[in-house]
């Protein structure tokens, strides 16, 4: 009998040929029955989806169906995997069905749907377009193709925004590097939020600058401090606030903070310069590219502010200097954005500050 034939041998007798034909017919019949049984399980609902997949798998394993019939079984199994959320398996089955039968529109629809669920938008678009070439009037496929196009348009828009954000951040980083500036860990986030420097079309940096009144830890903010501006220009613009003819600031009960009396300082060596990757991460924070650039998982260096008196070195800023020149000082580390401290020569606090007996609160 053909059942006892050695593997790879050819049937020689009419009896052996008849036996093989009978076995082939039985396997073909079994495969068709398993296919239909699988279809019945699908109609019975979600509880029977796993049974349907088992039937389709057994039908395929019979290796008795034609390519077109096998394509239908693969496509049906793809359909059930879609229903179960097994999108990768669904895509694999649909692709196998398309290989076996390149005109199987249902397989193309299912491949497109699985690709969309996997966010493989280029592939999804290709499958839907190929399906519509085969069946231009297929309403379900047209509806899916429109959905894919909308998602892809939104995706492309986001990608463009991310690309723009990354490009701008890299340009900023290059400008910072070209100037030899040192950027440390951002501070005073509750005051400055996500404000970042801006590089204009002439490649000039514009910084947001925080002014802190050390005596009371109150603050003012300069939104756009061009790097080529002198400090005096901005202090002059704030002169109304410091004018003796205006009411003193709420906390300045002795009216010590006048235009003539205020001085600016920065804290020398306040922190540790960040790596290029970490600066880029900081520049991207709050933008469309915030999650794009990976950052080394190195442990952040501990900022060297110190908590004891006399631990800070305060350097007076010459008002006639430009911002860019001060930021280039070897001991100036930009804490995310430039921070300067305002003190008054008239205040009793001034002597304590100048003597180095005041430091930032912990």
PDB file of C-alpha atoms in Angstrom, residues 180-316:
ATOM      1  CA  UNK A 180      32.229  78.425  23.709  1.00  0.00           C
ATOM      2  CA  UNK A 181      29.344  78.749  26.159  1.00  0.00           C
ATOM      3  CA  UNK A 182      28.840  76.306  29.024  1.00  0.00           C
ATOM      4  CA  UNK A 183      25.316  75.147  29.881  1.00  0.00           C
ATOM      5  CA  UNK A 184      24.505  73.483  33.182  1.00  0.00           C
ATOM      6  CA  UNK A 185      21.421  71.906  34.641  1.00  0.00           C
ATOM      7  CA  UNK A 186      18.329  74.106  34.389  1.00  0.00           C
ATOM      8  CA  UNK A 187      17.284  75.799  37.614  1.00  0.00           C
ATOM      9  CA  UNK A 188      14.307  77.814  38.799  1.00  0.00           C
ATOM     10  CA  UNK A 189      11.932  75.836  36.592  1.00  0.00           C
ATOM     11  CA  UNK A 190       8.953  77.137  38.541  1.00  0.00           C
ATOM     12  CA  UNK A 191       9.927  80.672  37.472  1.00  0.00           C
ATOM     13  CA  UNK A 192      11.124  80.181  33.906  1.00  0.00           C
ATOM     14  CA  UNK A 193       8.972  77.284  32.712  1.00  0.00           C
ATOM     15  CA  UNK A 194      10.097  75.917  29.339  1.00  0.00           C
ATOM     16  CA  UNK A 195      11.606  79.133  28.008  1.00  0.00           C
ATOM     17  CA  UNK A 196      14.611  78.563  25.754  1.00  0.00           C
ATOM     18  CA  UNK A 197      17.026  80.708  23.740  1.00  0.00           C
ATOM     19  CA  UNK A 198      16.144  81.501  20.131  1.00  0.00           C
ATOM     20  CA  UNK A 199      18.487  81.751  17.148  1.00  0.00           C
ATOM     21  CA  UNK A 200      17.277  84.371  14.681  1.00  0.00           C
ATOM     22  CA  UNK A 201      17.744  84.407  10.901  1.00  0.00           C
ATOM     23  CA  UNK A 202      20.984  86.361  11.326  1.00  0.00           C
ATOM     24  CA  UNK A 203      22.349  83.641  13.636  1.00  0.00           C
ATOM     25  CA  UNK A 204      22.120  85.910  16.682  1.00  0.00           C
ATOM     26  CA  UNK A 205      21.071  84.371  19.983  1.00  0.00           C
ATOM     27  CA  UNK A 206      18.197  85.817  21.978  1.00  0.00           C
ATOM     28  CA  UNK A 207      18.092  84.651  25.594  1.00  0.00           C
ATOM     29  CA  UNK A 208      15.354  84.742  28.167  1.00  0.00           C
ATOM     30  CA  UNK A 209      17.055  86.114  31.272  1.00  0.00           C
ATOM     31  CA  UNK A 210      16.011  85.756  34.899  1.00  0.00           C
ATOM     32  CA  UNK A 211      16.749  88.547  37.371  1.00  0.00           C
ATOM     33  CA  UNK A 212      16.666  87.497  41.011  1.00  0.00           C
ATOM     34  CA  UNK A 213      16.590  89.952  43.893  1.00  0.00           C
ATOM     35  CA  UNK A 214      18.872  88.055  46.249  1.00  0.00           C
ATOM     36  CA  UNK A 215      17.768  89.934  49.338  1.00  0.00           C
ATOM     37  CA  UNK A 216      14.164  88.704  49.106  1.00  0.00           C
ATOM     38  CA  UNK A 217      14.385  86.059  46.318  1.00  0.00           C
ATOM     39  CA  UNK A 218      11.818  87.919  44.260  1.00  0.00           C
ATOM     40  CA  UNK A 219      12.260  87.921  40.486  1.00  0.00           C
ATOM     41  CA  UNK A 220      11.818  89.746  37.182  1.00  0.00           C
ATOM     42  CA  UNK A 221      12.032  88.311  33.718  1.00  0.00           C
ATOM     43  CA  UNK A 222      13.487  89.665  30.484  1.00  0.00           C
ATOM     44  CA  UNK A 223      11.805  87.706  27.697  1.00  0.00           C
ATOM     45  CA  UNK A 224      14.182  88.711  24.896  1.00  0.00           C
ATOM     46  CA  UNK A 225      17.725  89.690  25.829  1.00  0.00           C
ATOM     47  CA  UNK A 226      19.671  89.839  22.562  1.00  0.00           C
ATOM     48  CA  UNK A 227      23.224  88.623  23.039  1.00  0.00           C
ATOM     49  CA  UNK A 228      24.557  91.861  21.520  1.00  0.00           C
ATOM     50  CA  UNK A 229      22.594  94.053  23.970  1.00  0.00           C
ATOM     51  CA  UNK A 230      24.333  95.759  26.855  1.00  0.00           C
ATOM     52  CA  UNK A 231      22.964  95.192  30.339  1.00  0.00           C
ATOM     53  CA  UNK A 232      22.471  98.918  30.839  1.00  0.00           C
ATOM     54  CA  UNK A 233      19.914  99.012  28.017  1.00  0.00           C
ATOM     55  CA  UNK A 234      17.661  96.537  29.779  1.00  0.00           C
ATOM     56  CA  UNK A 235      18.153  98.074  33.203  1.00  0.00           C
ATOM     57  CA  UNK A 236      17.241 101.415  31.679  1.00  0.00           C
ATOM     58  CA  UNK A 237      14.035  99.866  30.350  1.00  0.00           C
ATOM     59  CA  UNK A 238      13.305  98.746  33.895  1.00  0.00           C
ATOM     60  CA  UNK A 239      14.099 102.230  35.177  1.00  0.00           C
ATOM     61  CA  UNK A 240      10.436 103.087  35.694  1.00  0.00           C
ATOM     62  CA  UNK A 241      10.280 100.315  38.256  1.00  0.00           C
ATOM     63  CA  UNK A 242      13.402 101.694  39.964  1.00  0.00           C
ATOM     64  CA  UNK A 243      12.451 105.364  39.606  1.00  0.00           C
ATOM     65  CA  UNK A 244      12.358 107.381  42.820  1.00  0.00           C
ATOM     66  CA  UNK A 245       9.180 109.060  41.569  1.00  0.00           C
ATOM     67  CA  UNK A 246       7.394 105.700  41.492  1.00  0.00           C
ATOM     68  CA  UNK A 247       6.154 103.841  44.547  1.00  0.00           C
ATOM     69  CA  UNK A 248       8.814 101.408  45.832  1.00  0.00           C
ATOM     70  CA  UNK A 249       8.466  97.720  45.181  1.00  0.00           C
ATOM     71  CA  UNK A 250       6.180  96.061  47.768  1.00  0.00           C
ATOM     72  CA  UNK A 251       9.097  94.428  49.548  1.00  0.00           C
ATOM     73  CA  UNK A 252      11.408  97.463  49.207  1.00  0.00           C
ATOM     74  CA  UNK A 253      10.096  99.326  52.234  1.00  0.00           C
ATOM     75  CA  UNK A 254      13.157 101.595  52.452  1.00  0.00           C
ATOM     76  CA  UNK A 255      13.190 102.402  48.705  1.00  0.00           C
ATOM     77  CA  UNK A 256      16.728 101.099  48.350  1.00  0.00           C
ATOM     78  CA  UNK A 257      16.313  99.643  44.868  1.00  0.00           C
ATOM     79  CA  UNK A 258      16.678 102.658  42.583  1.00  0.00           C
ATOM     80  CA  UNK A 259      18.263 102.707  39.122  1.00  0.00           C
ATOM     81  CA  UNK A 260      21.431 104.308  40.449  1.00  0.00           C
ATOM     82  CA  UNK A 261      21.734 101.927  43.400  1.00  0.00           C
ATOM     83  CA  UNK A 262      21.233  98.501  41.782  1.00  0.00           C
ATOM     84  CA  UNK A 263      24.078  96.254  40.689  1.00  0.00           C
ATOM     85  CA  UNK A 264      24.078  92.950  38.838  1.00  0.00           C
ATOM     86  CA  UNK A 265      26.052  89.834  39.769  1.00  0.00           C
ATOM     87  CA  UNK A 266      26.373  86.276  38.611  1.00  0.00           C
ATOM     88  CA  UNK A 267      27.421  83.213  40.570  1.00  0.00           C
ATOM     89  CA  UNK A 268      30.780  81.913  39.372  1.00  0.00           C
ATOM     90  CA  UNK A 269      31.071  78.194  38.666  1.00  0.00           C
ATOM     91  CA  UNK A 270      27.449  77.494  39.599  1.00  0.00           C
ATOM     92  CA  UNK A 271      27.118  73.866  38.613  1.00  0.00           C
ATOM     93  CA  UNK A 272      28.705  71.433  36.181  1.00  0.00           C
ATOM     94  CA  UNK A 273      28.568  71.819  32.373  1.00  0.00           C
ATOM     95  CA  UNK A 274      26.325  69.309  30.644  1.00  0.00           C
ATOM     96  CA  UNK A 275      27.307  67.019  27.791  1.00  0.00           C
ATOM     97  CA  UNK A 276      26.201  67.832  24.233  1.00  0.00           C
ATOM     98  CA  UNK A 277      23.485  65.174  24.381  1.00  0.00           C
ATOM     99  CA  UNK A 278      22.066  66.545  27.593  1.00  0.00           C
ATOM    100  CA  UNK A 279      22.069  70.092  26.281  1.00  0.00           C
ATOM    101  CA  UNK A 280      20.226  68.894  23.197  1.00  0.00           C
ATOM    102  CA  UNK A 281      17.732  67.057  25.406  1.00  0.00           C
ATOM    103  CA  UNK A 282      17.178  70.272  27.364  1.00  0.00           C
ATOM    104  CA  UNK A 283      16.681  72.314  24.190  1.00  0.00           C
ATOM    105  CA  UNK A 284      14.151  69.790  22.875  1.00  0.00           C
ATOM    106  CA  UNK A 285      12.205  69.606  26.128  1.00  0.00           C
ATOM    107  CA  UNK A 286       8.694  70.966  25.599  1.00  0.00           C
ATOM    108  CA  UNK A 287       8.929  70.741  21.792  1.00  0.00           C
ATOM    109  CA  UNK A 288       7.615  68.243  19.242  1.00  0.00           C
ATOM    110  CA  UNK A 289      11.017  66.552  19.312  1.00  0.00           C
ATOM    111  CA  UNK A 290      11.110  66.039  23.066  1.00  0.00           C
ATOM    112  CA  UNK A 291      11.095  62.224  22.832  1.00  0.00           C
ATOM    113  CA  UNK A 292      13.274  61.836  19.768  1.00  0.00           C
ATOM    114  CA  UNK A 293      16.846  62.325  20.831  1.00  0.00           C
ATOM    115  CA  UNK A 294      18.127  59.714  23.268  1.00  0.00           C
ATOM    116  CA  UNK A 295      20.160  60.859  26.216  1.00  0.00           C
ATOM    117  CA  UNK A 296      22.911  58.902  27.953  1.00  0.00           C
ATOM    118  CA  UNK A 297      21.671  57.402  31.186  1.00  0.00           C
ATOM    119  CA  UNK A 298      24.651  58.821  33.005  1.00  0.00           C
ATOM    120  CA  UNK A 299      24.147  60.035  36.534  1.00  0.00           C
ATOM    121  CA  UNK A 300      23.721  63.801  36.661  1.00  0.00           C
ATOM    122  CA  UNK A 301      26.579  65.611  38.279  1.00  0.00           C
ATOM    123  CA  UNK A 302      25.605  67.216  41.569  1.00  0.00           C
ATOM    124  CA  UNK A 303      25.316  70.967  41.275  1.00  0.00           C
ATOM    125  CA  UNK A 304      27.937  72.779  43.326  1.00  0.00           C
ATOM    126  CA  UNK A 305      25.840  75.443  44.971  1.00  0.00           C
ATOM    127  CA  UNK A 306      26.721  74.414  48.483  1.00  0.00           C
ATOM    128  CA  UNK A 307      24.613  75.231  51.478  1.00  0.00           C
ATOM    129  CA  UNK A 308      27.059  76.899  53.819  1.00  0.00           C
ATOM    130  CA  UNK A 309      27.808  80.594  54.020  1.00  0.00           C
ATOM    131  CA  UNK A 310      30.696  81.793  51.956  1.00  0.00           C
ATOM    132  CA  UNK A 311      30.369  78.908  49.445  1.00  0.00           C
ATOM    133  CA  UNK A 312      29.381  81.168  46.511  1.00  0.00           C
ATOM    134  CA  UNK A 313      31.575  83.547  44.560  1.00  0.00           C
ATOM    135  CA  UNK A 314      29.656  86.541  43.247  1.00  0.00           C
ATOM    136  CA  UNK A 315      31.039  88.365  40.227  1.00  0.00           C
ATOM    137  CA  UNK A 316      29.863  91.884  39.454  1.00  0.00           C
TER     138      UNK A 316
END
